[in-house]
């Protein structure tokens, strides 16, 4: 039973990992010089985070493979296999951060290397930032709805579950997703 809880908690972590991201975006004024500085700092952070994910993912993947080979218990082997999978996913995420950066990079380079004036860059930046704020708000509400639905499904499963060992897992997952939904709502 404890292994089942560990396995489901790990699955929940993977699911949350996919939805949780630093989605604050640029919060400054639509001034090109400020935006340039933000992008440069963000690029450094993306590289650092990318390396961090790739290293920790590599360790998790390797540990999962070694644990799988050393274990004879089917449930333990499943957990180790899942750990390897999560590790590989983290390596991919890290590579994405490191080599592709963030959503601002292409926009920044397109305007930075253009021959338009600073005033025009500021006007275009203002329009871009307005659109990005709208998209971030939409993503936030999609997360609220998604976690609410996951919570509802887990609470429903808990209400229908007859196995006393499994029911608390569904309640746990429902509760955590409720907390996540509420946290994204504000």
PDB file of N, CA and C in Angstrom, residues 15-75:
ATOM      1  N   UNK A  15       2.334  15.178 -13.112  1.00  0.00           N
ATOM      2  CA  UNK A  15       1.212  15.942 -13.654  1.00  0.00           C
ATOM      3  C   UNK A  15       1.333  17.417 -13.257  1.00  0.00           C
ATOM      4  N   UNK A  16       1.664  17.692 -12.025  1.00  0.00           N
ATOM      5  CA  UNK A  16       1.802  19.074 -11.574  1.00  0.00           C
ATOM      6  C   UNK A  16       3.001  19.744 -12.230  1.00  0.00           C
ATOM      7  N   UNK A  17       4.062  18.969 -12.410  1.00  0.00           N
ATOM      8  CA  UNK A  17       5.287  19.451 -13.039  1.00  0.00           C
ATOM      9  C   UNK A  17       4.978  20.004 -14.425  1.00  0.00           C
ATOM     10  N   UNK A  18       4.078  19.344 -15.136  1.00  0.00           N
ATOM     11  CA  UNK A  18       3.727  19.769 -16.489  1.00  0.00           C
ATOM     12  C   UNK A  18       2.944  21.081 -16.478  1.00  0.00           C
ATOM     13  N   UNK A  19       2.172  21.341 -15.434  1.00  0.00           N
ATOM     14  CA  UNK A  19       1.342  22.530 -15.401  1.00  0.00           C
ATOM     15  C   UNK A  19       1.975  23.705 -14.675  1.00  0.00           C
ATOM     16  N   UNK A  20       2.871  23.437 -13.782  1.00  0.00           N
ATOM     17  CA  UNK A  20       3.453  24.526 -13.006  1.00  0.00           C
ATOM     18  C   UNK A  20       4.657  25.087 -13.742  1.00  0.00           C
ATOM     19  N   UNK A  21       4.646  26.346 -13.968  1.00  0.00           N
ATOM     20  CA  UNK A  21       5.777  27.017 -14.574  1.00  0.00           C
ATOM     21  C   UNK A  21       5.787  28.453 -14.097  1.00  0.00           C
ATOM     22  N   UNK A  22       6.934  29.042 -14.191  1.00  0.00           N
ATOM     23  CA  UNK A  22       7.028  30.442 -13.835  1.00  0.00           C
ATOM     24  C   UNK A  22       6.389  31.225 -14.973  1.00  0.00           C
ATOM     25  N   UNK A  23       5.197  31.699 -14.766  1.00  0.00           N
ATOM     26  CA  UNK A  23       4.430  32.311 -15.839  1.00  0.00           C
ATOM     27  C   UNK A  23       4.131  33.776 -15.533  1.00  0.00           C
ATOM     28  N   UNK A  24       5.043  34.437 -14.836  1.00  0.00           N
ATOM     29  CA  UNK A  24       4.782  35.823 -14.481  1.00  0.00           C
ATOM     30  C   UNK A  24       5.038  36.752 -15.653  1.00  0.00           C
ATOM     31  N   UNK A  25       6.005  36.449 -16.482  1.00  0.00           N
ATOM     32  CA  UNK A  25       6.280  37.272 -17.645  1.00  0.00           C
ATOM     33  C   UNK A  25       6.882  38.614 -17.281  1.00  0.00           C
ATOM     34  N   UNK A  26       7.090  39.411 -18.287  1.00  0.00           N
ATOM     35  CA  UNK A  26       7.649  40.745 -18.119  1.00  0.00           C
ATOM     36  C   UNK A  26       6.591  41.645 -17.494  1.00  0.00           C
ATOM     37  N   UNK A  27       6.947  42.297 -16.398  1.00  0.00           N
ATOM     38  CA  UNK A  27       5.993  43.139 -15.672  1.00  0.00           C
ATOM     39  C   UNK A  27       6.299  44.626 -15.769  1.00  0.00           C
ATOM     40  N   UNK A  28       7.374  44.963 -16.474  1.00  0.00           N
ATOM     41  CA  UNK A  28       7.783  46.355 -16.540  1.00  0.00           C
ATOM     42  C   UNK A  28       6.997  47.178 -17.545  1.00  0.00           C
ATOM     43  N   UNK A  29       7.417  48.408 -17.685  1.00  0.00           N
ATOM     44  CA  UNK A  29       6.816  49.314 -18.653  1.00  0.00           C
ATOM     45  C   UNK A  29       7.231  48.919 -20.069  1.00  0.00           C
ATOM     46  N   UNK A  30       6.461  49.314 -21.057  1.00  0.00           N
ATOM     47  CA  UNK A  30       6.833  48.987 -22.435  1.00  0.00           C
ATOM     48  C   UNK A  30       7.975  49.880 -22.931  1.00  0.00           C
ATOM     49  N   UNK A  31       9.094  49.795 -22.278  1.00  0.00           N
ATOM     50  CA  UNK A  31      10.306  50.529 -22.644  1.00  0.00           C
ATOM     51  C   UNK A  31      11.328  49.511 -23.141  1.00  0.00           C
ATOM     52  N   UNK A  32      11.815  49.715 -24.362  1.00  0.00           N
ATOM     53  CA  UNK A  32      12.676  48.728 -25.000  1.00  0.00           C
ATOM     54  C   UNK A  32      13.936  48.442 -24.189  1.00  0.00           C
ATOM     55  N   UNK A  33      14.554  49.452 -23.608  1.00  0.00           N
ATOM     56  CA  UNK A  33      15.795  49.223 -22.848  1.00  0.00           C
ATOM     57  C   UNK A  33      15.533  48.347 -21.620  1.00  0.00           C
ATOM     58  N   UNK A  34      14.408  48.566 -20.941  1.00  0.00           N
ATOM     59  CA  UNK A  34      14.055  47.726 -19.783  1.00  0.00           C
ATOM     60  C   UNK A  34      13.755  46.296 -20.230  1.00  0.00           C
ATOM     61  N   UNK A  35      13.035  46.177 -21.323  1.00  0.00           N
ATOM     62  CA  UNK A  35      12.692  44.856 -21.849  1.00  0.00           C
ATOM     63  C   UNK A  35      13.953  44.109 -22.276  1.00  0.00           C
ATOM     64  N   UNK A  36      14.891  44.803 -22.909  1.00  0.00           N
ATOM     65  CA  UNK A  36      16.162  44.195 -23.321  1.00  0.00           C
ATOM     66  C   UNK A  36      16.877  43.605 -22.105  1.00  0.00           C
ATOM     67  N   UNK A  37      16.936  44.368 -21.027  1.00  0.00           N
ATOM     68  CA  UNK A  37      17.603  43.894 -19.807  1.00  0.00           C
ATOM     69  C   UNK A  37      16.872  42.668 -19.234  1.00  0.00           C
ATOM     70  N   UNK A  38      15.545  42.722 -19.224  1.00  0.00           N
ATOM     71  CA  UNK A  38      14.751  41.587 -18.746  1.00  0.00           C
ATOM     72  C   UNK A  38      15.051  40.328 -19.568  1.00  0.00           C
ATOM     73  N   UNK A  39      15.066  40.456 -20.890  1.00  0.00           N
ATOM     74  CA  UNK A  39      15.308  39.301 -21.759  1.00  0.00           C
ATOM     75  C   UNK A  39      16.701  38.719 -21.503  1.00  0.00           C
ATOM     76  N   UNK A  40      17.697  39.564 -21.364  1.00  0.00           N
ATOM     77  CA  UNK A  40      19.059  39.075 -21.110  1.00  0.00           C
ATOM     78  C   UNK A  40      19.120  38.303 -19.784  1.00  0.00           C
ATOM     79  N   UNK A  41      18.484  38.841 -18.749  1.00  0.00           N
ATOM     80  CA  UNK A  41      18.447  38.135 -17.456  1.00  0.00           C
ATOM     81  C   UNK A  41      17.675  36.828 -17.570  1.00  0.00           C
ATOM     82  N   UNK A  42      16.585  36.849 -18.306  1.00  0.00           N
ATOM     83  CA  UNK A  42      15.769  35.649 -18.485  1.00  0.00           C
ATOM     84  C   UNK A  42      16.545  34.572 -19.237  1.00  0.00           C
ATOM     85  N   UNK A  43      17.348  34.976 -20.219  1.00  0.00           N
ATOM     86  CA  UNK A  43      18.151  34.018 -20.962  1.00  0.00           C
ATOM     87  C   UNK A  43      19.175  33.345 -20.061  1.00  0.00           C
ATOM     88  N   UNK A  44      19.801  34.108 -19.176  1.00  0.00           N
ATOM     89  CA  UNK A  44      20.741  33.531 -18.216  1.00  0.00           C
ATOM     90  C   UNK A  44      20.017  32.545 -17.290  1.00  0.00           C
ATOM     91  N   UNK A  45      18.830  32.928 -16.823  1.00  0.00           N
ATOM     92  CA  UNK A  45      18.040  32.054 -15.947  1.00  0.00           C
ATOM     93  C   UNK A  45      17.612  30.787 -16.683  1.00  0.00           C
ATOM     94  N   UNK A  46      17.216  30.908 -17.944  1.00  0.00           N
ATOM     95  CA  UNK A  46      16.818  29.740 -18.730  1.00  0.00           C
ATOM     96  C   UNK A  46      17.986  28.770 -18.889  1.00  0.00           C
ATOM     97  N   UNK A  47      19.173  29.281 -19.135  1.00  0.00           N
ATOM     98  CA  UNK A  47      20.346  28.422 -19.267  1.00  0.00           C
ATOM     99  C   UNK A  47      20.658  27.724 -17.943  1.00  0.00           C
ATOM    100  N   UNK A  48      20.616  28.484 -16.840  1.00  0.00           N
ATOM    101  CA  UNK A  48      20.891  27.896 -15.520  1.00  0.00           C
ATOM    102  C   UNK A  48      19.858  26.831 -15.178  1.00  0.00           C
ATOM    103  N   UNK A  49      18.601  27.145 -15.404  1.00  0.00           N
ATOM    104  CA  UNK A  49      17.534  26.198 -15.110  1.00  0.00           C
ATOM    105  C   UNK A  49      17.638  24.977 -16.025  1.00  0.00           C
ATOM    106  N   UNK A  50      17.985  25.198 -17.282  1.00  0.00           N
ATOM    107  CA  UNK A  50      18.145  24.090 -18.219  1.00  0.00           C
ATOM    108  C   UNK A  50      19.217  23.111 -17.771  1.00  0.00           C
ATOM    109  N   UNK A  51      20.357  23.634 -17.381  1.00  0.00           N
ATOM    110  CA  UNK A  51      21.441  22.775 -16.897  1.00  0.00           C
ATOM    111  C   UNK A  51      21.010  22.040 -15.635  1.00  0.00           C
ATOM    112  N   UNK A  52      20.335  22.746 -14.741  1.00  0.00           N
ATOM    113  CA  UNK A  52      19.865  22.135 -13.497  1.00  0.00           C
ATOM    114  C   UNK A  52      18.914  20.961 -13.766  1.00  0.00           C
ATOM    115  N   UNK A  53      17.935  21.168 -14.650  1.00  0.00           N
ATOM    116  CA  UNK A  53      17.003  20.097 -15.002  1.00  0.00           C
ATOM    117  C   UNK A  53      17.717  18.923 -15.664  1.00  0.00           C
ATOM    118  N   UNK A  54      18.658  19.218 -16.548  1.00  0.00           N
ATOM    119  CA  UNK A  54      19.359  18.135 -17.238  1.00  0.00           C
ATOM    120  C   UNK A  54      20.201  17.305 -16.267  1.00  0.00           C
ATOM    121  N   UNK A  55      20.855  17.960 -15.321  1.00  0.00           N
ATOM    122  CA  UNK A  55      21.673  17.236 -14.344  1.00  0.00           C
ATOM    123  C   UNK A  55      20.784  16.413 -13.412  1.00  0.00           C
ATOM    124  N   UNK A  56      19.770  17.040 -12.819  1.00  0.00           N
ATOM    125  CA  UNK A  56      18.907  16.296 -11.890  1.00  0.00           C
ATOM    126  C   UNK A  56      18.124  15.205 -12.626  1.00  0.00           C
ATOM    127  N   UNK A  57      17.707  15.485 -13.851  1.00  0.00           N
ATOM    128  CA  UNK A  57      17.019  14.471 -14.643  1.00  0.00           C
ATOM    129  C   UNK A  57      17.925  13.299 -14.962  1.00  0.00           C
ATOM    130  N   UNK A  58      19.173  13.581 -15.283  1.00  0.00           N
ATOM    131  CA  UNK A  58      20.135  12.513 -15.555  1.00  0.00           C
ATOM    132  C   UNK A  58      20.361  11.632 -14.333  1.00  0.00           C
ATOM    133  N   UNK A  59      20.454  12.268 -13.177  1.00  0.00           N
ATOM    134  CA  UNK A  59      20.634  11.512 -11.935  1.00  0.00           C
ATOM    135  C   UNK A  59      19.404  10.647 -11.652  1.00  0.00           C
ATOM    136  N   UNK A  60      18.218  11.216 -11.820  1.00  0.00           N
ATOM    137  CA  UNK A  60      16.985  10.451 -11.584  1.00  0.00           C
ATOM    138  C   UNK A  60      16.865   9.294 -12.576  1.00  0.00           C
ATOM    139  N   UNK A  61      17.163   9.547 -13.846  1.00  0.00           N
ATOM    140  CA  UNK A  61      17.068   8.490 -14.859  1.00  0.00           C
ATOM    141  C   UNK A  61      18.052   7.368 -14.560  1.00  0.00           C
ATOM    142  N   UNK A  62      19.269   7.728 -14.244  1.00  0.00           N
ATOM    143  CA  UNK A  62      20.287   6.718 -13.926  1.00  0.00           C
ATOM    144  C   UNK A  62      19.915   5.951 -12.656  1.00  0.00           C
ATOM    145  N   UNK A  63      19.462   6.675 -11.622  1.00  0.00           N
ATOM    146  CA  UNK A  63      19.039   6.013 -10.378  1.00  0.00           C
ATOM    147  C   UNK A  63      17.873   5.070 -10.614  1.00  0.00           C
ATOM    148  N   UNK A  64      16.939   5.470 -11.470  1.00  0.00           N
ATOM    149  CA  UNK A  64      15.804   4.606 -11.793  1.00  0.00           C
ATOM    150  C   UNK A  64      16.229   3.334 -12.504  1.00  0.00           C
ATOM    151  N   UNK A  65      17.162   3.463 -13.434  1.00  0.00           N
ATOM    152  CA  UNK A  65      17.653   2.283 -14.165  1.00  0.00           C
ATOM    153  C   UNK A  65      18.387   1.341 -13.218  1.00  0.00           C
ATOM    154  N   UNK A  66      19.247   1.899 -12.382  1.00  0.00           N
ATOM    155  CA  UNK A  66      20.002   1.064 -11.426  1.00  0.00           C
ATOM    156  C   UNK A  66      19.048   0.402 -10.437  1.00  0.00           C
ATOM    157  N   UNK A  67      18.102   1.179  -9.882  1.00  0.00           N
ATOM    158  CA  UNK A  67      17.137   0.622  -8.940  1.00  0.00           C
ATOM    159  C   UNK A  67      16.294  -0.468  -9.574  1.00  0.00           C
ATOM    160  N   UNK A  68      15.890  -0.261 -10.815  1.00  0.00           N
ATOM    161  CA  UNK A  68      15.100  -1.261 -11.537  1.00  0.00           C
ATOM    162  C   UNK A  68      15.880  -2.569 -11.660  1.00  0.00           C
ATOM    163  N   UNK A  69      17.144  -2.459 -12.042  1.00  0.00           N
ATOM    164  CA  UNK A  69      17.967  -3.655 -12.222  1.00  0.00           C
ATOM    165  C   UNK A  69      18.237  -4.384 -10.906  1.00  0.00           C
ATOM    166  N   UNK A  70      18.291  -3.651  -9.805  1.00  0.00           N
ATOM    167  CA  UNK A  70      18.603  -4.263  -8.512  1.00  0.00           C
ATOM    168  C   UNK A  70      17.379  -4.805  -7.781  1.00  0.00           C
ATOM    169  N   UNK A  71      16.189  -4.419  -8.228  1.00  0.00           N
ATOM    170  CA  UNK A  71      14.963  -4.804  -7.539  1.00  0.00           C
ATOM    171  C   UNK A  71      14.310  -6.013  -8.188  1.00  0.00           C
ATOM    172  N   UNK A  72      13.660  -6.828  -7.354  1.00  0.00           N
ATOM    173  CA  UNK A  72      12.894  -7.971  -7.843  1.00  0.00           C
ATOM    174  C   UNK A  72      11.391  -7.780  -7.660  1.00  0.00           C
ATOM    175  N   UNK A  73      11.008  -6.841  -6.799  1.00  0.00           N
ATOM    176  CA  UNK A  73       9.605  -6.581  -6.505  1.00  0.00           C
ATOM    177  C   UNK A  73       8.961  -5.826  -7.671  1.00  0.00           C
ATOM    178  N   UNK A  74       7.852  -6.337  -8.218  1.00  0.00           N
ATOM    179  CA  UNK A  74       7.231  -5.685  -9.378  1.00  0.00           C
ATOM    180  C   UNK A  74       6.802  -4.237  -9.121  1.00  0.00           C
ATOM    181  N   UNK A  75       6.265  -3.965  -7.947  1.00  0.00           N
ATOM    182  CA  UNK A  75       5.836  -2.599  -7.660  1.00  0.00           C
ATOM    183  C   UNK A  75       7.041  -1.663  -7.546  1.00  0.00           C
TER     184      UNK A  75
END
